[in-house]
Coordinates of C-alpha atoms in Angstrom, one line a residue:
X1 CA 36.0 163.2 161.5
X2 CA 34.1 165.7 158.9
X3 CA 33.6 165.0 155.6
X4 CA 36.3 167.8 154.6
X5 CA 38.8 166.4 156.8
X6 CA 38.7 162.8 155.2
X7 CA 38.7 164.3 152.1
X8 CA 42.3 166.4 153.2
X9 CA 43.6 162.6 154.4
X10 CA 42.6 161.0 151.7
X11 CA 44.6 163.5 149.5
X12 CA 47.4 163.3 151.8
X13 CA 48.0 160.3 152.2
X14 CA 47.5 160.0 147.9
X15 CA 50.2 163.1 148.0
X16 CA 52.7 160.8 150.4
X17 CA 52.1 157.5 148.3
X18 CA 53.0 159.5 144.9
X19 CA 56.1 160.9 146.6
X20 CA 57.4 157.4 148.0
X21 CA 56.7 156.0 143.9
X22 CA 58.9 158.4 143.2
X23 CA 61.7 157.7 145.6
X24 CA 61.4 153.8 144.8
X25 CA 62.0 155.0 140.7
X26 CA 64.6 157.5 141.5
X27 CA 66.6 154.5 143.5
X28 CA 66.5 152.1 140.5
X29 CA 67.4 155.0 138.5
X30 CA 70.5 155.5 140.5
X31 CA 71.3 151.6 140.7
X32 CA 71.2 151.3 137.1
X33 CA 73.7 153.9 136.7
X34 CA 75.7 152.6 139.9
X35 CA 75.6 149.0 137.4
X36 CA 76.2 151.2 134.2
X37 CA 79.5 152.6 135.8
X38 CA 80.4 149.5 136.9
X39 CA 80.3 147.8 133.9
X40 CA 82.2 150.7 132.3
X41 CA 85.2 149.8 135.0
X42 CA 84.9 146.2 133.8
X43 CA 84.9 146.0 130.3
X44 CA 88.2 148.5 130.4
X45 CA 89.8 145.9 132.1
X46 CA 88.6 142.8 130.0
X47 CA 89.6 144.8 126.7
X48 CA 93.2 145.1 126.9
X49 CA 94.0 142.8 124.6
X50 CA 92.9 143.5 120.9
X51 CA 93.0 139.5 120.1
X52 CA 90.3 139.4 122.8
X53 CA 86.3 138.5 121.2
X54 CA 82.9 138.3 121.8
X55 CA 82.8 141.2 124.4
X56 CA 80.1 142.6 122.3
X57 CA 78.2 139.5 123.4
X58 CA 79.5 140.6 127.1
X59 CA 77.5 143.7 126.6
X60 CA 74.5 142.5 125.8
X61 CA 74.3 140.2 128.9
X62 CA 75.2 143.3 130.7
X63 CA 72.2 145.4 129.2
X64 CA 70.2 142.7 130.2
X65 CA 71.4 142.2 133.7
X66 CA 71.0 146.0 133.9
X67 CA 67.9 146.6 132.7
X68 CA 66.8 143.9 134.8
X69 CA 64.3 141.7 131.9
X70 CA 65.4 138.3 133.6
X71 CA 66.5 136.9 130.0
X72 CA 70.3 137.0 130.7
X73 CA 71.3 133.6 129.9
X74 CA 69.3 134.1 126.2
X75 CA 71.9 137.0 125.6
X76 CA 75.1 134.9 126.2
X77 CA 74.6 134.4 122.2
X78 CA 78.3 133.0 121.9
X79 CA 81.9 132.4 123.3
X80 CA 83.6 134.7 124.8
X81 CA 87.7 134.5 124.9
X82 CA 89.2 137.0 127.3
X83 CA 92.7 137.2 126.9
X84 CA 95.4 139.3 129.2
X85 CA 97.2 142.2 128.2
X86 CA 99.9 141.2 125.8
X87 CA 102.9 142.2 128.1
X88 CA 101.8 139.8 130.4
X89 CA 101.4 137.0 128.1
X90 CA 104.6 134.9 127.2
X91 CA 105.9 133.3 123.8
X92 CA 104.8 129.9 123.1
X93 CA 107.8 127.2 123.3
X94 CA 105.5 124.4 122.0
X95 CA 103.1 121.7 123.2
X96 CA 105.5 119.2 125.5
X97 CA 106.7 115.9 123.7
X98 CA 105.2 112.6 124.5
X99 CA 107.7 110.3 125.4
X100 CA 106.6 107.7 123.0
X101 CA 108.3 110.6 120.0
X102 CA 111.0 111.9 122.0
X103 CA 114.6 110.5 120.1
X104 CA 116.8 109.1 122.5
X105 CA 119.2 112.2 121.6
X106 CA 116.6 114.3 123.3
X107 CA 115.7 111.8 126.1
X108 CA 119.7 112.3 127.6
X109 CA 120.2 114.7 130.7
X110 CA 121.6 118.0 129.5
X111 CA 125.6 118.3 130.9
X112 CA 126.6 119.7 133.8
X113 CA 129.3 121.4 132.1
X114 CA 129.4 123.6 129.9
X115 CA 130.5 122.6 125.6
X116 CA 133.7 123.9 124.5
X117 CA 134.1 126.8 123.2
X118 CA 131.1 128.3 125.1
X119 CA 131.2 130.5 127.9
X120 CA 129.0 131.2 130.9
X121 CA 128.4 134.7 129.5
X122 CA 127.2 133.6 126.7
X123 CA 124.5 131.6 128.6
X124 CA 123.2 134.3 130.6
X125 CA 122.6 136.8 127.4
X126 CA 120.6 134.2 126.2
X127 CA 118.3 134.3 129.1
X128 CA 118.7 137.9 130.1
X129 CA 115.9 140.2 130.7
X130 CA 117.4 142.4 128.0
X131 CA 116.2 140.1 125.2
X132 CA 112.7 139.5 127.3
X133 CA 110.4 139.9 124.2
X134 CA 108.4 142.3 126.5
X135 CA 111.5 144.4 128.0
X136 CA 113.4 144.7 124.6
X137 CA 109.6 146.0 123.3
X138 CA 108.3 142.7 121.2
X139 CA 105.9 144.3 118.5
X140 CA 102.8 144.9 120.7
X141 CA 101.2 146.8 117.4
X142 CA 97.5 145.4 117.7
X143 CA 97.0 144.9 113.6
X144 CA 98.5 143.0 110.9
X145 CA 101.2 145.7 109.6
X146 CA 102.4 145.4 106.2
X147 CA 105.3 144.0 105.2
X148 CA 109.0 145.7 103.8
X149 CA 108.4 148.8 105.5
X150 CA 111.2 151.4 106.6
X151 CA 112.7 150.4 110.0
X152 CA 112.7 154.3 111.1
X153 CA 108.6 153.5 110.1
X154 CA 108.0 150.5 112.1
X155 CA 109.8 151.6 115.2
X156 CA 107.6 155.0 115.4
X157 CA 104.2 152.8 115.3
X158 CA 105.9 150.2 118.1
X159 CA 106.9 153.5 120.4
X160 CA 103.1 154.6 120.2
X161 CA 101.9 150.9 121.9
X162 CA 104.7 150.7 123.9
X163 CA 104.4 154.0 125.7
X164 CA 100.9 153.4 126.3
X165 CA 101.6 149.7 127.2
X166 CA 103.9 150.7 130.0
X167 CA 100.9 152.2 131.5
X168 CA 98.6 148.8 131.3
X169 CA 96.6 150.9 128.4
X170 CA 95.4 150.1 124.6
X171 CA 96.1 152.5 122.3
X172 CA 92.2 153.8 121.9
X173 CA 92.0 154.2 125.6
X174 CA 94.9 156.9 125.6
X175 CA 93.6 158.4 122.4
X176 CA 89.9 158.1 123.2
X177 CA 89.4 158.5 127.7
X178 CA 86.3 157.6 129.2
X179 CA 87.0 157.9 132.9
X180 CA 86.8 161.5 134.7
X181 CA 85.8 162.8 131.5
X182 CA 83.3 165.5 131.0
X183 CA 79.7 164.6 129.5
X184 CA 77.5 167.3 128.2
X185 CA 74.4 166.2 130.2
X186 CA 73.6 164.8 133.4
X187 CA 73.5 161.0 133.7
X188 CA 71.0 160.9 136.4
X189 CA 68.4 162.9 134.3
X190 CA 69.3 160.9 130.6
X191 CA 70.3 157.4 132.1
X192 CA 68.9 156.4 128.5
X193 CA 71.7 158.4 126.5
X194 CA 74.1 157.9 128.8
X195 CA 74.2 154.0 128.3
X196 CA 73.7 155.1 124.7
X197 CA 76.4 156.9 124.4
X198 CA 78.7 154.0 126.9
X199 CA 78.0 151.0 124.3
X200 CA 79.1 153.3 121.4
X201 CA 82.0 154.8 122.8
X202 CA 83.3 151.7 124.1
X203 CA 82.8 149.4 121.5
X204 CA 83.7 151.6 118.9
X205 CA 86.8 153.7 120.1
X206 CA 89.4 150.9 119.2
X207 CA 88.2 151.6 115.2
X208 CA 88.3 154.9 116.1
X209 CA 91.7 154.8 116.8
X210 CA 92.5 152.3 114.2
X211 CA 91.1 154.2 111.0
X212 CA 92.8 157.7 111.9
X213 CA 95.9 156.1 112.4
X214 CA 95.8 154.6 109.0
X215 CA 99.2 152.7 109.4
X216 CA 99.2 150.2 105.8
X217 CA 98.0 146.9 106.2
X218 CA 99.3 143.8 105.1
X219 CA 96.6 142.2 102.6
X220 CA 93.7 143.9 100.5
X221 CA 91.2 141.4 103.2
X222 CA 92.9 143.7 106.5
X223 CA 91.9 146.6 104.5
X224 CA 88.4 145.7 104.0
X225 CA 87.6 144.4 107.7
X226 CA 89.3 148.2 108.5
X227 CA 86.5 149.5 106.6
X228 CA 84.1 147.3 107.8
X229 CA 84.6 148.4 111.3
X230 CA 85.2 152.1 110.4
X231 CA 81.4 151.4 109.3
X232 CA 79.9 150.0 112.2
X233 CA 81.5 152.9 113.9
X234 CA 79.7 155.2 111.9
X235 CA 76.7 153.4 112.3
X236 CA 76.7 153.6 116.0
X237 CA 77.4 157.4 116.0
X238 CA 74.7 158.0 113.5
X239 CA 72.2 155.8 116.0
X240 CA 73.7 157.7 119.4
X241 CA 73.3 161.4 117.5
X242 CA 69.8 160.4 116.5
X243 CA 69.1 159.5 120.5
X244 CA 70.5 163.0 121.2
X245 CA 68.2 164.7 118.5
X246 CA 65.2 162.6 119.8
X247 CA 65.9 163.6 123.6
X248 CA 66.7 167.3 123.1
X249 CA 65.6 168.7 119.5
X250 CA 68.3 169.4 117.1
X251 CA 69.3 172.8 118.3
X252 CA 68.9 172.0 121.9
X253 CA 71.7 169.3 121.3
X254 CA 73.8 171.1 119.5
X255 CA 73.6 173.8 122.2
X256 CA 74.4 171.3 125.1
X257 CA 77.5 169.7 122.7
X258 CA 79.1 173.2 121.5
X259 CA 79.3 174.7 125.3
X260 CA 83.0 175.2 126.2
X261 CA 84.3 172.2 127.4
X262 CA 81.6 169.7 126.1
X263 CA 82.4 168.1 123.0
X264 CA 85.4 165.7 123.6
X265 CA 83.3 162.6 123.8
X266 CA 82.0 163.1 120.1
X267 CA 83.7 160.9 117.4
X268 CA 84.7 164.2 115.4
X269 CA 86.9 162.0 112.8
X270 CA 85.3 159.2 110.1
X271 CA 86.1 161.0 107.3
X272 CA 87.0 159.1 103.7
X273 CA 89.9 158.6 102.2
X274 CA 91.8 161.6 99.9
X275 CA 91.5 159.5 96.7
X276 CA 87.6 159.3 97.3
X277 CA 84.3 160.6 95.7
X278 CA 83.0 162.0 98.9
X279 CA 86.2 163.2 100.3
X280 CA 86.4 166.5 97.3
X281 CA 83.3 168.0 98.8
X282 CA 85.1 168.2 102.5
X283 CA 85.6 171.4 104.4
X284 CA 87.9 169.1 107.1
X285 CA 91.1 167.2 105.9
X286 CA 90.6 163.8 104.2
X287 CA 92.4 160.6 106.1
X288 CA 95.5 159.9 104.5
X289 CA 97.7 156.9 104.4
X290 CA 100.2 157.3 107.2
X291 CA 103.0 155.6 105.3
X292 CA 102.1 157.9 102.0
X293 CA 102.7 161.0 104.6
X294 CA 105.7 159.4 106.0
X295 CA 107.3 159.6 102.2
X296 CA 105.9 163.3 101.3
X297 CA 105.4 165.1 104.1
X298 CA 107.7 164.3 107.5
X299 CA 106.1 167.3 109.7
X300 CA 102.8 165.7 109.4
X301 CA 103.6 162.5 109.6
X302 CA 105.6 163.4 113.1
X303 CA 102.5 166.0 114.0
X304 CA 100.5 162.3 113.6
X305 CA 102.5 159.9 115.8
X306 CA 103.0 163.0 118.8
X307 CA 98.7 163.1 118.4
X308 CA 98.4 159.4 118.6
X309 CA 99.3 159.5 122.4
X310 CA 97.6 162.2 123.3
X311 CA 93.9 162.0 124.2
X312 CA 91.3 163.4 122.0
X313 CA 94.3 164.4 119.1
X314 CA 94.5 162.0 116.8
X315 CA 91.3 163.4 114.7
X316 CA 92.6 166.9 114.8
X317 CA 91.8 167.9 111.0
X318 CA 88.4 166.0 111.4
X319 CA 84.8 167.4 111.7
X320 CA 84.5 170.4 113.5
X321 CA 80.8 170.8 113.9
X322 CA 77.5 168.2 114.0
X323 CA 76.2 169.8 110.9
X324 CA 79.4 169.9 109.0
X325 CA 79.5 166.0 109.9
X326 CA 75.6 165.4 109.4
X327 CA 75.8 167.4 105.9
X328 CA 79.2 166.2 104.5
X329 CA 78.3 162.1 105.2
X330 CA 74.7 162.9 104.2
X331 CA 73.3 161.6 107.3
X332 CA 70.1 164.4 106.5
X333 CA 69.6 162.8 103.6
X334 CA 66.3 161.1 104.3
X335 CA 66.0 158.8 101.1
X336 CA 69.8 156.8 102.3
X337 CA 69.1 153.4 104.6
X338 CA 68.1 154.9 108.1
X339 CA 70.6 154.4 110.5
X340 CA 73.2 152.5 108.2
X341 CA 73.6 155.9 106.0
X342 CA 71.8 158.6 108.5
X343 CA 70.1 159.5 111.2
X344 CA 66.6 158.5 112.2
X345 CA 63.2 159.4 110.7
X346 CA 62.3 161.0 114.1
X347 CA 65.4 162.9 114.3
X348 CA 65.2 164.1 111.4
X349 CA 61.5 165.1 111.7
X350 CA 62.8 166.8 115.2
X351 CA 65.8 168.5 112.7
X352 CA 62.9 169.7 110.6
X353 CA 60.7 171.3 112.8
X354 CA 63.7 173.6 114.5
X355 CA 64.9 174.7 111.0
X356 CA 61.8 175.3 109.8
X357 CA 61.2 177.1 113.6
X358 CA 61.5 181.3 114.7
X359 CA 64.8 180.5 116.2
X360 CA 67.7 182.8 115.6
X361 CA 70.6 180.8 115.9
X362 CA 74.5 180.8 114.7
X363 CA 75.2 180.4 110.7
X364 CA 76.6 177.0 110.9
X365 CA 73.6 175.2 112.4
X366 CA 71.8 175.2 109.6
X367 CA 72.5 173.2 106.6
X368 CA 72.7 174.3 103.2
X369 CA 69.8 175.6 101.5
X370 CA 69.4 172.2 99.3
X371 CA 70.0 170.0 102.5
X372 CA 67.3 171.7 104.5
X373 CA 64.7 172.1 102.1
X374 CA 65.0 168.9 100.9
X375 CA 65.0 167.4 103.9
X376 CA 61.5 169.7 105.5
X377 CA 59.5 169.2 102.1
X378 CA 60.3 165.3 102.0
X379 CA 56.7 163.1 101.6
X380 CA 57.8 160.8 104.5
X381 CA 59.4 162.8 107.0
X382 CA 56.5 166.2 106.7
X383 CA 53.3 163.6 108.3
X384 CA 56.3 162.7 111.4
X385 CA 57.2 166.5 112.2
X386 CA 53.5 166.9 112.3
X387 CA 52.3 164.4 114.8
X388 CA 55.7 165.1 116.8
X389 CA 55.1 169.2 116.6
X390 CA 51.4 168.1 118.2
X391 CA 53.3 165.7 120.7
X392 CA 54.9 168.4 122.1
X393 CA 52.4 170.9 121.9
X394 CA 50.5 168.8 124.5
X395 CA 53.1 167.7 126.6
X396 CA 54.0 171.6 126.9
X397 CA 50.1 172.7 127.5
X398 CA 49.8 169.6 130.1
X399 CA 53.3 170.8 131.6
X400 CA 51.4 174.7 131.7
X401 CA 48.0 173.3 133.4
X402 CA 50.1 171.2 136.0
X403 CA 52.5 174.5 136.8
X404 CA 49.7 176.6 137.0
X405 CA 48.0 174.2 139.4
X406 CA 51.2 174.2 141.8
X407 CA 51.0 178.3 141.6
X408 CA 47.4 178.3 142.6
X409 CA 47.9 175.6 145.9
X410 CA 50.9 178.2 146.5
X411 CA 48.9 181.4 146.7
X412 CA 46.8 179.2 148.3
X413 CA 48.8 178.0 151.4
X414 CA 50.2 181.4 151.6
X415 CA 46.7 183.3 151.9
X416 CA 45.5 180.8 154.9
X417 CA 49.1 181.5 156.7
X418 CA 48.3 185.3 156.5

């Protein structure tokens, strides 16, 4: 065999070994998702029950097991009590007596007839399916209500968990769907974002749910954990939106998000209360107590209980666009505590370097004035655009001398066919 034909082999079989790499990573890309989804259909059903915990600790052992590191038994970090849903559960009647404590009043066998002046009727209402705590709709509200509220009140907030109960759901999995829902980019090409943007909505969307509702709470302690995990929620939308910004650029994601149909798997709500600071420079309506709108003002408060069963409602009157929500919780503000307060230092260099780009795009993409200059003339974020701006300079010229290549062995192949 010549010289020239070895050399042909030789790139051939280089040519065949390159394209079987790449079907070995595109399999393990498509078994992690197969695990990803999986895991999605799992935790649903774990979670039905509020009272359940630690399935935070469940995910980690899943992002383990998924990304295949071998250290799964490290992440089980704590117990983990997995409880069904409530309907199925049923009332306590007490830890049985020893007979050592039992009185000999208790000890005799119960008559075989029934007491005077009771009736057989009487005995069956007792045990009748009518007054089964689950039929007759015991209080399945997942938090600890307040106390001396209106009847009228309390029965509107049981109807919203029992509709959804007598379809085996939470509340925050009507309000907030997963499942058959659309995303606004492709899984197989972001598997990173896409178990990004899994973790957040599923461990999130129950205080989601729970702080647009805004039912009153029993103590001043139910209020704060509220806020607490109203927090954490923001914090894991401010770390997912940084993801996004870090994948695509700022004005690529915000064009992928705003096409028709794309942006019901956003958390569009988060906003403060009306009694707040923050809440008098807001272009969207403030959250208000639900009780306080019950008093004043019955068409909202009705508008809020019909939105609480439907999906994607409940945060009608919430954000309406990314930079609206970016701008208003001064998550571009690049001197507040990364990711606790805002987004990333690399996504906000990437926000940087397309405002500060030729791009003609629509009005409410771009911050204010103040916001945007701020943020592109800041010390620490202006040496991060830079060495990301020659990132991607490079990765576009290496992208150029390897399409060019392809065009050449084109022309190439078809010249020796003519």
């Amino acid at each position: 065999m010549s010289d020239r034909n070895s050399k042909l082999l030789a790139r051939f079989q280089k040519c065949l070994e390159e394209e079987e790499k790449n079907d070995v990573k595109d399999h393990e890309q498509e078994a992690r998702i197969s695990k990803t989804v999986f895991w999605s259909e799992m935790r649903d059903i774990i979670a039905v029950n509020a009272l359940s915990s630690g399935l935070d600790i469940l995910d980690d052992v899943a992002k383990v097991l998924i990304d295949d590191t071998g250290r799964a038994a490290q992440a089980l970090s704590g117990p983990v009590t997995i409880l069904t849903h409530s309907s199925k559960q049923s009332a306590s009647t007490g830890a049985t007596p020893h007979p050592s404590f039992t009185s000999p009043a208790r000890k005799r066998s119960v008559p075989t007839k029934p007491a005077k002046g009771s009736t057989s009727k009487k005995q069956t209402a007792s045990v009748s399916p009518k007054t089964n705590p689950v039929a007759s709709g015991t209080p399945l509200i997942t938090f600890p209500l307040a106390m001396g509220l209106p009847e009228e009140f309390v029965r509107d907030l049981e109807s919203i968990f029992r509709h959804v109960a007598a379809v085996n759901l939470n509340v925050w999995q009507r309000a907030y769907p997963w499942a058959n829902q659309h995303l606004f980019y492709d899984p197989v090409e972001d598997p990173d974002v896409y178990l990004g943007h899994w973790r957040f909505w599923h461990n999130c969307r129950a205080a989601f749910f729970e702080w647009a509702l805004h039912a009153p709470l029993r103590t001043d302690s139910d209020k704060v954990q509220r806020r607490k995990r109203k927090g954490n929620a923001v914090h894991q939308r401010l770390v997912f939106i940084s993801l996004c910004i870090e994948t695509w650029g700022y004005y690529n994601f915000l064009r992928r998000i705003e096409a028709p149909g794309n942006g019901t798997l956003m958390w569009w709500g988060g906003q403060t209360g009306n009694t707040t600071e923050e809440a008098k420079g807001y272009s969207c309506t403030p959250i208000q107590n639900l009780y306080k709108l019950f008093q004043k003002d019955k068409a909202a408060y009705q508008r809020k209980i019909h939105d609480a069963i439907k999906p994607f409602q409940i945060d009608k009157g919430g954000f309406t666009t990314i930079t609206e929500m970016l701008e208003q919780t001064e998550a571009l503000n690049s001197a507040l505590v990364e990711y606790e307060k805002r987004l990333s230092d690399k996504a906000l260099a990437r926000v940087a370097m397309d405002l500060t780009s030729w791009h003609f795009v629509p009005d409410h993409w771009v911050p204010s004035d103040d916001v945007w200059k701020t943020l592109c003339n800041h010390d620490r974020i202006k040496p991060i655009q830079i060495k990301l701006t020659v990132q991607l300079v490079r990765a576009a010229h290496r992208t150029s001398v390897q399409l060019e290549g392809v065009q050449a062995r084109l022309l190439a192949l078809d010249g020796r066919r003519r």
